[in-house]
Coordinates of C-alpha atoms in Angstrom, one line a residue:
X1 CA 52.1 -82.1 -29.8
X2 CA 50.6 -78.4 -29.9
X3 CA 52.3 -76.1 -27.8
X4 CA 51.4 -73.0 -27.1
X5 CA 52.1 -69.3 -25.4
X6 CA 49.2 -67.7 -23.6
X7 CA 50.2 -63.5 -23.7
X8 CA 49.7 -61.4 -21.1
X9 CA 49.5 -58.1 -21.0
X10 CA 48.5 -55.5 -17.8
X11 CA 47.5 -52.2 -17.7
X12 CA 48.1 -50.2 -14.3
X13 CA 45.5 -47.2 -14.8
X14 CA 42.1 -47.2 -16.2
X15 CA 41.6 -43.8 -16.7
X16 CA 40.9 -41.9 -19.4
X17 CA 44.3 -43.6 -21.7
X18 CA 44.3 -47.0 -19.9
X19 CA 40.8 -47.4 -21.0
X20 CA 41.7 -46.5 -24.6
X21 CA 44.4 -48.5 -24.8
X22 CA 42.8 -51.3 -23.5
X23 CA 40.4 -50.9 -26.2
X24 CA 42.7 -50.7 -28.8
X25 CA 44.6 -53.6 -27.5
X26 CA 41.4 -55.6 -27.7
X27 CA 39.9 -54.4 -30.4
X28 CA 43.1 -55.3 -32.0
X29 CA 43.3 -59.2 -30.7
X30 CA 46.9 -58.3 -29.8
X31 CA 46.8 -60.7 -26.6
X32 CA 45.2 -64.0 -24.8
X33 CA 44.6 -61.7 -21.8
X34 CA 44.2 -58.5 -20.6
X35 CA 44.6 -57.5 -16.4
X36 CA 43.8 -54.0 -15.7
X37 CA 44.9 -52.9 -12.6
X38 CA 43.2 -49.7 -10.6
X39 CA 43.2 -47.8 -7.4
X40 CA 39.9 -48.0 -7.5
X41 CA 39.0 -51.9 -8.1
X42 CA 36.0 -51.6 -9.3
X43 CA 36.9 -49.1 -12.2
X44 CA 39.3 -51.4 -13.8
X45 CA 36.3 -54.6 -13.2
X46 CA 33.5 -52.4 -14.7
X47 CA 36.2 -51.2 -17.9
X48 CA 36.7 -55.2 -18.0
X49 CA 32.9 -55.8 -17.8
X50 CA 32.5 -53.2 -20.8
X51 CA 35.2 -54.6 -22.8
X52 CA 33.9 -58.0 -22.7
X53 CA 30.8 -57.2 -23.5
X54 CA 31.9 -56.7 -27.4
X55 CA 33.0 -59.7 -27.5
X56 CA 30.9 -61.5 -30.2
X57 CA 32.4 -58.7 -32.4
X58 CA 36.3 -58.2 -32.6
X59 CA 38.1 -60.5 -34.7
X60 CA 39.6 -62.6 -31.8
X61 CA 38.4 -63.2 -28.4
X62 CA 40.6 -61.5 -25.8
X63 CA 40.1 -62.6 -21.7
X64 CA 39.7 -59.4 -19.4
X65 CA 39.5 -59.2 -16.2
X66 CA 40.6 -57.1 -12.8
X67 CA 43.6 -58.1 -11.5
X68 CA 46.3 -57.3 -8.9
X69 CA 49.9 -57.0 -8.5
X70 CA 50.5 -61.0 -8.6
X71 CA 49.3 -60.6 -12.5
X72 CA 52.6 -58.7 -13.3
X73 CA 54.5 -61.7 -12.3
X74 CA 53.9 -63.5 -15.7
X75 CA 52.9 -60.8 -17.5
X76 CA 54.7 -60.1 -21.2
X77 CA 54.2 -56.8 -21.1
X78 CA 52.9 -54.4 -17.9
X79 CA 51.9 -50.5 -18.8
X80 CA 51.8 -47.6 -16.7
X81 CA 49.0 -44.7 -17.8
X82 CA 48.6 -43.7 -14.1
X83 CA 49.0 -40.2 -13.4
X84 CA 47.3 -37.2 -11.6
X85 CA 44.2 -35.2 -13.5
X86 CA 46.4 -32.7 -16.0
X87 CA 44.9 -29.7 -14.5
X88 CA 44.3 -26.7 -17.3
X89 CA 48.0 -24.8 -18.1
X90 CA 50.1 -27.5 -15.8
X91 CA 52.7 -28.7 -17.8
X92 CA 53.8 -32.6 -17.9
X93 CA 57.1 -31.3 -15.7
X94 CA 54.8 -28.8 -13.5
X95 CA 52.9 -32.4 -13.2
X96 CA 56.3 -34.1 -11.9
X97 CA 55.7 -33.8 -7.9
X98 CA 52.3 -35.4 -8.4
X99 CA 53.1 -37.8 -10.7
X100 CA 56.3 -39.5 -9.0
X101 CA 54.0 -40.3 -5.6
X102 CA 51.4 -41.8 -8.0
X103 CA 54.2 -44.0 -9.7
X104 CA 56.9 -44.7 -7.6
X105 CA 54.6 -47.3 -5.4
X106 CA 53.4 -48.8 -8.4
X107 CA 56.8 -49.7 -9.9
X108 CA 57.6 -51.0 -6.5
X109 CA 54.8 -53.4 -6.7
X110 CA 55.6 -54.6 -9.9
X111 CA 59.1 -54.9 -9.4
X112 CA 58.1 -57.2 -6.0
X113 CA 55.7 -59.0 -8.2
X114 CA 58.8 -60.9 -9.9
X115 CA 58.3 -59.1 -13.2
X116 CA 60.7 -60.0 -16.0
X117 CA 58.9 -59.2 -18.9
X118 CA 58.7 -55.9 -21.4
X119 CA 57.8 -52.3 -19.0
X120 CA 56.0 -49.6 -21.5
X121 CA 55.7 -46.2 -19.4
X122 CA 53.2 -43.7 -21.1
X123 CA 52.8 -41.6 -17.6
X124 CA 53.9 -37.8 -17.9
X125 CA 56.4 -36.6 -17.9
X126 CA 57.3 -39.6 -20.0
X127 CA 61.2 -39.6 -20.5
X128 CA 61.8 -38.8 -16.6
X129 CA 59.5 -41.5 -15.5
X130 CA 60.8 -44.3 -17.9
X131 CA 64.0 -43.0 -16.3
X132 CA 63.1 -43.4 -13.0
X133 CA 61.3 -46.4 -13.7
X134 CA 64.2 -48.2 -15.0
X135 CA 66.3 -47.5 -12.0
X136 CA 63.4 -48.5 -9.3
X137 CA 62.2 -51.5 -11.1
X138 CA 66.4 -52.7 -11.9
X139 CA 65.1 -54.0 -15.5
X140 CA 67.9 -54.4 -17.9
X141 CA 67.5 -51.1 -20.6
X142 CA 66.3 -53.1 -22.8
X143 CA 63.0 -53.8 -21.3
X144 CA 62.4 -50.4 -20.0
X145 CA 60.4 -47.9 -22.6
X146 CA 58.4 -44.8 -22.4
X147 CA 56.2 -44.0 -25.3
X148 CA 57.8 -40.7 -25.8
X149 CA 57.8 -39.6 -29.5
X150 CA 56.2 -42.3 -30.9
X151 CA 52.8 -40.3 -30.7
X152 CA 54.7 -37.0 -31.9
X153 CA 56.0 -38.6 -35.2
X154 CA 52.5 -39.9 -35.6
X155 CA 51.5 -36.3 -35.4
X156 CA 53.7 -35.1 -37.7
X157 CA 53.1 -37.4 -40.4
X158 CA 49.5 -36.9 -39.9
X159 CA 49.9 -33.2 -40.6
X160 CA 52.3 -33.9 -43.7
X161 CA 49.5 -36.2 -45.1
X162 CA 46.2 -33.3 -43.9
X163 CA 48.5 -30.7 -46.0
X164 CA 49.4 -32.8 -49.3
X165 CA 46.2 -35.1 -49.2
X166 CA 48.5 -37.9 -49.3
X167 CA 48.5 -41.3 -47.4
X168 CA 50.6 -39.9 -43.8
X169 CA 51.9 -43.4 -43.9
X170 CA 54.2 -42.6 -47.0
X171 CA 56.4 -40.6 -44.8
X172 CA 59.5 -42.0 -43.7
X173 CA 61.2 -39.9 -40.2
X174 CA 60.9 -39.3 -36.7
X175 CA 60.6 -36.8 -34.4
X176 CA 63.0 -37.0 -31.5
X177 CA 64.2 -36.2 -28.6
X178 CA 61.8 -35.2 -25.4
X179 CA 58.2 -35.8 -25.6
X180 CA 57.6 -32.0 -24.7
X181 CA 58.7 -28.5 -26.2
X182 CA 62.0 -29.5 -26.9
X183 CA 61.2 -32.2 -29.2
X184 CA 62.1 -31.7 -32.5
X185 CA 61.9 -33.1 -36.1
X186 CA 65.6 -33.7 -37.6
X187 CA 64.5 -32.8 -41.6
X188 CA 67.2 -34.0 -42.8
X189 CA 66.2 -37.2 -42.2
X190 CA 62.8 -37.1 -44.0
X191 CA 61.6 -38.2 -46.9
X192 CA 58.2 -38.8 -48.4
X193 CA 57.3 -40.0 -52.1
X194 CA 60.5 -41.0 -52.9
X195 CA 62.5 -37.9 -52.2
X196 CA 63.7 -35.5 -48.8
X197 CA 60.7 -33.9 -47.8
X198 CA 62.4 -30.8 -48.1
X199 CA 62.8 -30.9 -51.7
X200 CA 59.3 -31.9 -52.0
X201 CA 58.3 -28.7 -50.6
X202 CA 60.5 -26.9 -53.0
X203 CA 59.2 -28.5 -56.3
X204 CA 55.7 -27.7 -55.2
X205 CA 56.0 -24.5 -53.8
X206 CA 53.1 -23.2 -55.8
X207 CA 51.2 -25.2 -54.1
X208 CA 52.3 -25.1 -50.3
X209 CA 53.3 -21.7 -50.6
X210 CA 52.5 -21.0 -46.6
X211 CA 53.9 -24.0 -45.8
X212 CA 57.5 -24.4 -43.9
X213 CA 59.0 -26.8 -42.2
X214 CA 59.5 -24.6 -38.9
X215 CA 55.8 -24.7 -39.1
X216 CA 55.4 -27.9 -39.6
X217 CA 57.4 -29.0 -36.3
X218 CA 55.2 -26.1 -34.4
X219 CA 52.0 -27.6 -35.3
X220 CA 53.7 -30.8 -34.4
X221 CA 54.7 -30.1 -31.0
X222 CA 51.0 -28.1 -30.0
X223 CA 49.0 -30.8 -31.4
X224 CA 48.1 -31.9 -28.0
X225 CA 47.7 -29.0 -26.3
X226 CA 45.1 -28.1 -29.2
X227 CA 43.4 -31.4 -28.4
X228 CA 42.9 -30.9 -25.3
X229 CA 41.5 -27.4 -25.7
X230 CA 38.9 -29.2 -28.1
X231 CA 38.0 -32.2 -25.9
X232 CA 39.4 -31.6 -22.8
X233 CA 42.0 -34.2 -23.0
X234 CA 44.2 -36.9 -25.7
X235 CA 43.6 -40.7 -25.2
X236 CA 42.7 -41.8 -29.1
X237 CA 46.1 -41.2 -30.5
X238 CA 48.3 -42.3 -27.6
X239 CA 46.2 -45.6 -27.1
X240 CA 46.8 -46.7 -30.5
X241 CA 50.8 -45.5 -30.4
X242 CA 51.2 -47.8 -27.5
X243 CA 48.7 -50.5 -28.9
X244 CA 51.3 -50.6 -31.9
X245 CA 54.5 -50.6 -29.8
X246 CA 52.4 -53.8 -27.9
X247 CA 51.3 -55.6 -30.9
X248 CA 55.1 -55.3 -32.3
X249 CA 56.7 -56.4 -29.0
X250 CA 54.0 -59.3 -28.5
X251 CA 54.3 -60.9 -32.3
X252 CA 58.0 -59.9 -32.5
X253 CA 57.6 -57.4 -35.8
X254 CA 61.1 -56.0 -35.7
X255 CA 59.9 -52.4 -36.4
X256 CA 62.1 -49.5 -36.1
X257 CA 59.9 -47.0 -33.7
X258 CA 61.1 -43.5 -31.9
X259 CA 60.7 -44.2 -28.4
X260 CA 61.7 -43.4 -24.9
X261 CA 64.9 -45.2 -24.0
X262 CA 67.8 -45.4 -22.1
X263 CA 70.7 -43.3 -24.4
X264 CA 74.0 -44.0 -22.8
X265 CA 77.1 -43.4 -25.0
X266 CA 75.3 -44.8 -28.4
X267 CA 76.7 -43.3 -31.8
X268 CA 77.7 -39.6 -31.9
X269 CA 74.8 -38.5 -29.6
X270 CA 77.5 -38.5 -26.9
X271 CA 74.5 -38.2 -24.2
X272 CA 74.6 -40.9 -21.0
X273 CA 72.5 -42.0 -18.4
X274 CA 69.3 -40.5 -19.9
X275 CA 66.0 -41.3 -21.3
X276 CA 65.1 -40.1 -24.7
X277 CA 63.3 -41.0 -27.7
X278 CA 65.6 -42.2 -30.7
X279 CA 64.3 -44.9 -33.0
X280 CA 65.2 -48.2 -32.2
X281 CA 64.6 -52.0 -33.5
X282 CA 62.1 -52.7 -31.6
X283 CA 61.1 -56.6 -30.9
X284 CA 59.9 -59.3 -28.6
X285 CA 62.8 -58.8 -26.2
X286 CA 62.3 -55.1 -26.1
X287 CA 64.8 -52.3 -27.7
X288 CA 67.2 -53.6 -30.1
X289 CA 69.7 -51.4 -32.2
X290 CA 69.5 -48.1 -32.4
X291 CA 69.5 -46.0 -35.7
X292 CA 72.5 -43.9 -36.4
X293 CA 70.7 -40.8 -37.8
X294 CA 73.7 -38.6 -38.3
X295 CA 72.3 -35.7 -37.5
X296 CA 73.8 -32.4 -38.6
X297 CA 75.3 -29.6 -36.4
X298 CA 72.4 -27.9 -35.4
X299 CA 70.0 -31.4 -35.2
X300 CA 72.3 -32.5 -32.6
X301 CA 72.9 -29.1 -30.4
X302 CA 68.9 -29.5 -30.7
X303 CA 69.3 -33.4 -29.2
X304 CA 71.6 -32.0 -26.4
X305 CA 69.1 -29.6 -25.4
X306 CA 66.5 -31.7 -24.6
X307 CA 68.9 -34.1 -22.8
X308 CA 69.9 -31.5 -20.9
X309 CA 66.3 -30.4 -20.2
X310 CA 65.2 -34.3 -18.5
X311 CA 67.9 -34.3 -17.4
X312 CA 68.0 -31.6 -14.8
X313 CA 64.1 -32.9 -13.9
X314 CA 65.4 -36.4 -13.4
X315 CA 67.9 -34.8 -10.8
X316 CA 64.7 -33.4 -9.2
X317 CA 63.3 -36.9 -8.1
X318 CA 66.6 -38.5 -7.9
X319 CA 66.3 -38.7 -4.0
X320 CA 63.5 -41.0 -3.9
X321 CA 65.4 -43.6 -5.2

C-alpha cells in the first residue's frame, strides 16, 4: 500500500520577504502546501492568488492558500517574516520595541495552535527574537531557529567568488556570531580551492593586491545596508537562505548551516542561555550537532562580544515573558 506524507509549511507575513520566500519555496516544489498567514487577509489570499497562477510552470505543483492560526497546528515547518517597516537609519535593535508587539501575539497563537513542528524566525532583530520565541512558544531548542548568518555567509562567499571570478560555492566557512555589526568571519576556518583562504590570498597577491581579509568581513557585514540604499530594501537573498534551510529540514538533507540557535554550554564557546548563529547539522528534526570550530584567541573574544551584545537586548524584552 502507498503511503504518503503531505508537508506543510506556513508563512506568518506576506510582506515584502514572506512573499519572496513564498516564491522561492514554490518555485522550488519544496512542499504539498503552502498557508500564508497576514494581518491583512486579503494580502496573504491575493499573494496565494498570484502564486498559483504560475502553476502550469514550476516543476511541481504546490497548494496555496490563506490560512489562519488552526493551519500551524499540523504544520512541518511555520516562519515568522513579520515585522514593522525598517524605517531609513533604524537599526534591527533600534527596531526591537516595534518588533516584539508585532511578534509576541503571533508566537502566542501558534504556540495555542498545538504546533509541534520546526519554528524558523527571520524577523529582526533575528537572534533576540528566536530567543524570545523559544521561551514564549516552550519548543524544545532544537526546533527553534533564526535565520541569522545564514544570509551573511552567503554574502561573503558571494563576494569571495565577485573578487576571484570563481564559483562562490567553492568556498567552505561561515560567518558567525550575531546577524548585525558584530558578526564576524572566523578566517581561520576558511578555505577555498583546496587551501585556507588566507594563503590563497598570499599566493596571488599580485593579483588581489587591494584585497584583505578585514575588507572582506566589512563588505560582508554592509552588504545589506548597501542593498537597501539601492532598492529600498533585501528580500531576494534572504528568501532563498530560508527556502534552503526549508528544503533541507522538509527532505531531511543533513547539511551543516550557520544559524540562529540556542548556545548553552556547547564546546569551548562557554556562552549559555543565548541565541547565536554557529553551524549546526541541520535535518528533519531541526538542529542537530554543532561544529566544534576551535576558534582561536581573538575569534572567540570576537564570539563573546556578540553574545554579550543580544544578550543585554534580550534582557530588554525579558519582562514580557
Amino acid at each position: 500500500m502507498v503511503t504518503s506524507h503531505r508537508s506543510r509549511v506556513v508563512i506568518v507575513g506576506t510582506g515584502s520577504v514572506g512573499a519572496a520566500t513564498a516564491g522561492a519555496i514554490v518555485l522550488q516544489g519544496l512542499c504539498d502546501e503552502l498557508v500564508l498567514i497576514n494581518h491583512n487577509p486579503d494580502k496573504a489570499s491575493g499573494l496565494a492568488m498570484d502564486l498559483m497562477d504560475g502553476s502550469d510552470y514550476t516543476g511541481r505543483f504546490v497548494s496555496i492558500r490563506r490560512g489562519d492560526w488552526a493551519d500551524c497546528r499540523d504544520a512541518d515547518i511555520v516562519i515568522v517574516t513579520a515585522g514593522p517597516k525598517p524605517k531609513p537609519g533604524e537599526t534591527r535593535f533600534q527596531e526591537l520595541g516595534a518588533a516584539i508587539d508585532i511578534v509576541d501575539p503571533i508566537l502566542c497563537a501558534i504556540r495555542d495552535s498545538g504546533f509541534d513542528g520546526i519554528l524558523i524566525m527571520v524577523s529582526n532583530p533575528v537572534d533576540v527574537l528566536s530567543w524570545f520565541a523559544w521561551k514564549r512558544t516552550g519548543l524544545p531548542r532544537a526546533q527553534v531557529i533564526g535565520s541569522g548568518t545564514a544570509l551573511d555567509t552567503s554574502r561573503m562567499k558571494a563576494i569571495i567568488g565577485d573578487i576571484t571570478r570563481l564559483d562562490p560555492r567553492m568556498v567552505s566557512g561561515y560567518v558567525i556570531g550575531e546577524h548585525g555589526d558584530s558578526q564576524f568571519v572566523p578566517w581561520s576556518t576558511v578555505s577555498f580551492v583546496g587551501k585556507s583562504f588566507t594563503q590563497y590570498l598570499q599566493d596571488n597577491r599580485s593579483r588581489y593586491a587591494d584585497i584583505t581579509l578585514d575588507g572582506i568581513e566589512e563588505r560582508t557585514r554592509r552588504r545589506g545596508l548597501l542593498i537597501k540604499s539601492l532598492r529600498g530594501g533585501t528580500s531576494q537573498g534572504i528568501a532563498a537562505t530560508v527556502a534552503g534551510l526549508a528544503r533541507t529540514i522538509l527532505w531531511d538533507e543533513r547539511r551543516v548551516v550557520p544559524v540562529s540557535t540556542l548556545i548553552d554550554g556547547e564546546y569551548e564557546y562557554d556562552e549559555h542561555d543565548v541565541f547565536l548563529s554557529l553551524p549546526v547539522a541541520l535535518n528533519a528534526d531541526g538542529v542537530g550537532d554543532f561544529v566544534d570550530l576551535h576558534l582561536d584567541e581573538s575569534e572567540l573574544a570576537k564570539f563573546h562580544r556578540s553574545a554579550r551584545i543580544v544578550r543585554e537586548h534580550c534582557a530588554m524584552i525579558a519582562d514580557r515573558l
